[in-house]
mmCIF file of C-alpha atoms in Angstrom:
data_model
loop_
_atom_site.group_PDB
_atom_site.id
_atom_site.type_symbol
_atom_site.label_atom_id
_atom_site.label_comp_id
_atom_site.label_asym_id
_atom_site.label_seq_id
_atom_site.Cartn_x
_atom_site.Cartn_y
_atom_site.Cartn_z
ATOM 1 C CA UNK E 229 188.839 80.150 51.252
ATOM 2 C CA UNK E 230 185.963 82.926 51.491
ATOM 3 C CA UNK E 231 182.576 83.307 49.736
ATOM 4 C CA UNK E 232 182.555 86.532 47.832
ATOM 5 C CA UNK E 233 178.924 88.085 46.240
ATOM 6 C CA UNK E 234 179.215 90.086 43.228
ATOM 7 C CA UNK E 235 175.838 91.533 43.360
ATOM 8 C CA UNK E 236 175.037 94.546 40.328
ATOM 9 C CA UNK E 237 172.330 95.485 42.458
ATOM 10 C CA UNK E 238 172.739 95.273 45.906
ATOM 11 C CA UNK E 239 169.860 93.099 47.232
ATOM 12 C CA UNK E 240 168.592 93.044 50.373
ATOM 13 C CA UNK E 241 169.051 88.998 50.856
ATOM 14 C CA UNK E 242 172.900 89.189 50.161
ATOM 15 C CA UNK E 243 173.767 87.900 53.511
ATOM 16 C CA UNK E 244 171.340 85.309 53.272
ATOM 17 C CA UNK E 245 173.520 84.185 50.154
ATOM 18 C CA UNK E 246 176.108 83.477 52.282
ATOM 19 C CA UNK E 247 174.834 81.314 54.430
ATOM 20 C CA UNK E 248 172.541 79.508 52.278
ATOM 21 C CA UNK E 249 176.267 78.726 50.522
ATOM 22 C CA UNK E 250 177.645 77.598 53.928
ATOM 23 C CA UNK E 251 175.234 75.374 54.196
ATOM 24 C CA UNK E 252 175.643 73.958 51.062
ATOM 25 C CA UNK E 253 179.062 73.428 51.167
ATOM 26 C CA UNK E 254 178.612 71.832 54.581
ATOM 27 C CA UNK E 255 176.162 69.221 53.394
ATOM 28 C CA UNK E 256 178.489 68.453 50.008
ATOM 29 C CA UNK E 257 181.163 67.913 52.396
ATOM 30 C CA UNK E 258 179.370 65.760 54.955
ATOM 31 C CA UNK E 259 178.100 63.462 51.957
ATOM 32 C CA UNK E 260 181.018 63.354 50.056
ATOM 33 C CA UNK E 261 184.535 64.098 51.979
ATOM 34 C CA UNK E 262 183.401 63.219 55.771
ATOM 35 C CA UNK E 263 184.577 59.737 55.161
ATOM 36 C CA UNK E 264 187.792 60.139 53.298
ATOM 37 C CA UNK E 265 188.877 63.440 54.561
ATOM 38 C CA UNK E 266 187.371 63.772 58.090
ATOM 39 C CA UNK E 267 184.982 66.686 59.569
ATOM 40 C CA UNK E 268 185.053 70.230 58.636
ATOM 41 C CA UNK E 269 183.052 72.850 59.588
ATOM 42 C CA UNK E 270 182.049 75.801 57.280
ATOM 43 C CA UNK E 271 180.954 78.491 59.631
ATOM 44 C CA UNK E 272 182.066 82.398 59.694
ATOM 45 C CA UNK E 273 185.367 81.635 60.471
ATOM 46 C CA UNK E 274 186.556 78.822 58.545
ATOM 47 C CA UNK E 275 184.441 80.157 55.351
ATOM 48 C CA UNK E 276 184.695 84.169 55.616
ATOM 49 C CA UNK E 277 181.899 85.783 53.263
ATOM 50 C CA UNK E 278 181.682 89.202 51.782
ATOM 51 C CA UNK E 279 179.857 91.659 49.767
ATOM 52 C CA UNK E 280 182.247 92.860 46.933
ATOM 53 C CA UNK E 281 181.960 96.654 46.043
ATOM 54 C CA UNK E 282 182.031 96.178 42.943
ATOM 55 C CA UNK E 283 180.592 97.804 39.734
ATOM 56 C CA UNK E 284 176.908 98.578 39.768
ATOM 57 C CA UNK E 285 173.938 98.596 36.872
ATOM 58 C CA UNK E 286 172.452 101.375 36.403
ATOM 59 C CA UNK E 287 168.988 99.880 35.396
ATOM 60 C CA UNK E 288 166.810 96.685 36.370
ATOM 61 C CA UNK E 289 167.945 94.770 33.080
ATOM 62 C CA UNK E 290 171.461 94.609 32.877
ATOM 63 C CA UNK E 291 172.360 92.188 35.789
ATOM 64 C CA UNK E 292 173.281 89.133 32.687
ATOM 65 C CA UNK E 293 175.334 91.869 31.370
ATOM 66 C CA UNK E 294 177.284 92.281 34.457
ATOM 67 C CA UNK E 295 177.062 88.706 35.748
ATOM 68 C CA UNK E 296 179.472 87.964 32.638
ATOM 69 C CA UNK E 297 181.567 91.146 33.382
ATOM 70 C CA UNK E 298 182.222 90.141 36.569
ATOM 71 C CA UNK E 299 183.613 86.762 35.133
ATOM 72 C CA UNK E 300 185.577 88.194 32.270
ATOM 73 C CA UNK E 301 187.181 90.558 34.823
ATOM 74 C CA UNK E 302 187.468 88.082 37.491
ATOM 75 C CA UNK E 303 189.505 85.930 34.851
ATOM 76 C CA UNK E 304 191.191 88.678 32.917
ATOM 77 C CA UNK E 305 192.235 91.404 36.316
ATOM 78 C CA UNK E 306 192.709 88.745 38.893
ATOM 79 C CA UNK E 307 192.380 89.845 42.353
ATOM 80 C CA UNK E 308 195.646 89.368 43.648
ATOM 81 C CA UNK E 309 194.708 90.696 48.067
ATOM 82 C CA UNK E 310 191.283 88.968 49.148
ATOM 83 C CA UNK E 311 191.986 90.906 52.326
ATOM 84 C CA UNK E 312 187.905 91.788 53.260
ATOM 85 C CA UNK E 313 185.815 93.829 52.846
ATOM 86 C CA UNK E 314 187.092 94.068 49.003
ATOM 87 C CA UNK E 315 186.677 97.334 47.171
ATOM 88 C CA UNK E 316 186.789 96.902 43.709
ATOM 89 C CA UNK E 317 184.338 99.816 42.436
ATOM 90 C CA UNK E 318 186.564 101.139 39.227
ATOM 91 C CA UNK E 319 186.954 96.859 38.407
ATOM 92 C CA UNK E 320 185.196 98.100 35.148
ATOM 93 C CA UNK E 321 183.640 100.783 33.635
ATOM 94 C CA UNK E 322 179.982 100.986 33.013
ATOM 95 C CA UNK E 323 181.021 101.243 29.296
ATOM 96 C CA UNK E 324 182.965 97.599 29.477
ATOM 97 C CA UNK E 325 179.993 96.101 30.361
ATOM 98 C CA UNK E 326 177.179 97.764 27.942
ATOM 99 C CA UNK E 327 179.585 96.256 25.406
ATOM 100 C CA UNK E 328 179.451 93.107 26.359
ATOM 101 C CA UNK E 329 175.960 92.793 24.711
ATOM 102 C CA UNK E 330 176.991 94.068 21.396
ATOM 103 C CA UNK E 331 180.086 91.327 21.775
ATOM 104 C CA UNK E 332 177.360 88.410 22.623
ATOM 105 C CA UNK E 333 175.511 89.501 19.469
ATOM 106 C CA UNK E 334 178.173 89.781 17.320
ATOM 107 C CA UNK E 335 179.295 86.081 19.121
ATOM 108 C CA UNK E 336 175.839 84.520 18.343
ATOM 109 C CA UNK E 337 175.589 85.865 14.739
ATOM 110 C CA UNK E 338 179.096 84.530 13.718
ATOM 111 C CA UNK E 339 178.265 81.201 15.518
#
């Protein structure tokens, strides 16, 4: 298992994602799996995390856009090597995800 950040935008708190999800994981577990499935400790080596490079915005406004890019890809591309650091900076073009929002329109209107 690894912890993998698809961030459009590159923040500066990106590591702190990772760890803040460590410890999350590590409290779900002690609450609900301690008992029934023993201890388990999510730390760096258990639970690898990673920045993906992955597809960027170009603006301050698109990171919904590319939020649901990054699941549509993630579901229709698969990565098949989680080998890290991934590089997946041709995942999609730009022009993928600027449709998106004419898709969701179309979507909502038809709904």
């Amino acid at each position: 298992p690894c912890i993998l950040i698809f961030d459009s935008l590159k923040g500066d708190n990106r590591y702190d994602v990772v760890n803040i999800l460590r410890q999350y994981l590590q409290v779900e577990w002690n609450l609900k799996k301690r008992d029934v499935e023993g201890e388990r400790v999510f730390d760096r080596i258990s639970m690898k995390g990673s920045m993906v490079n992955c597809p960027q915005q170009p603006n301050s406004s698109d990171c919904g856009i590319y939020v649901l890019q990054y699941v549509e890809s993630f579901f229709l591309n698969p990565i098949s090597d989680f080998t890290l650091p991934l590089v997946l900076p041709n995942w999609f073009t730009s022009k993928q995800a600027m449709s998106k929002r004419l898709s969701l329109s179309k979507l909502v209107m038809k709904l």
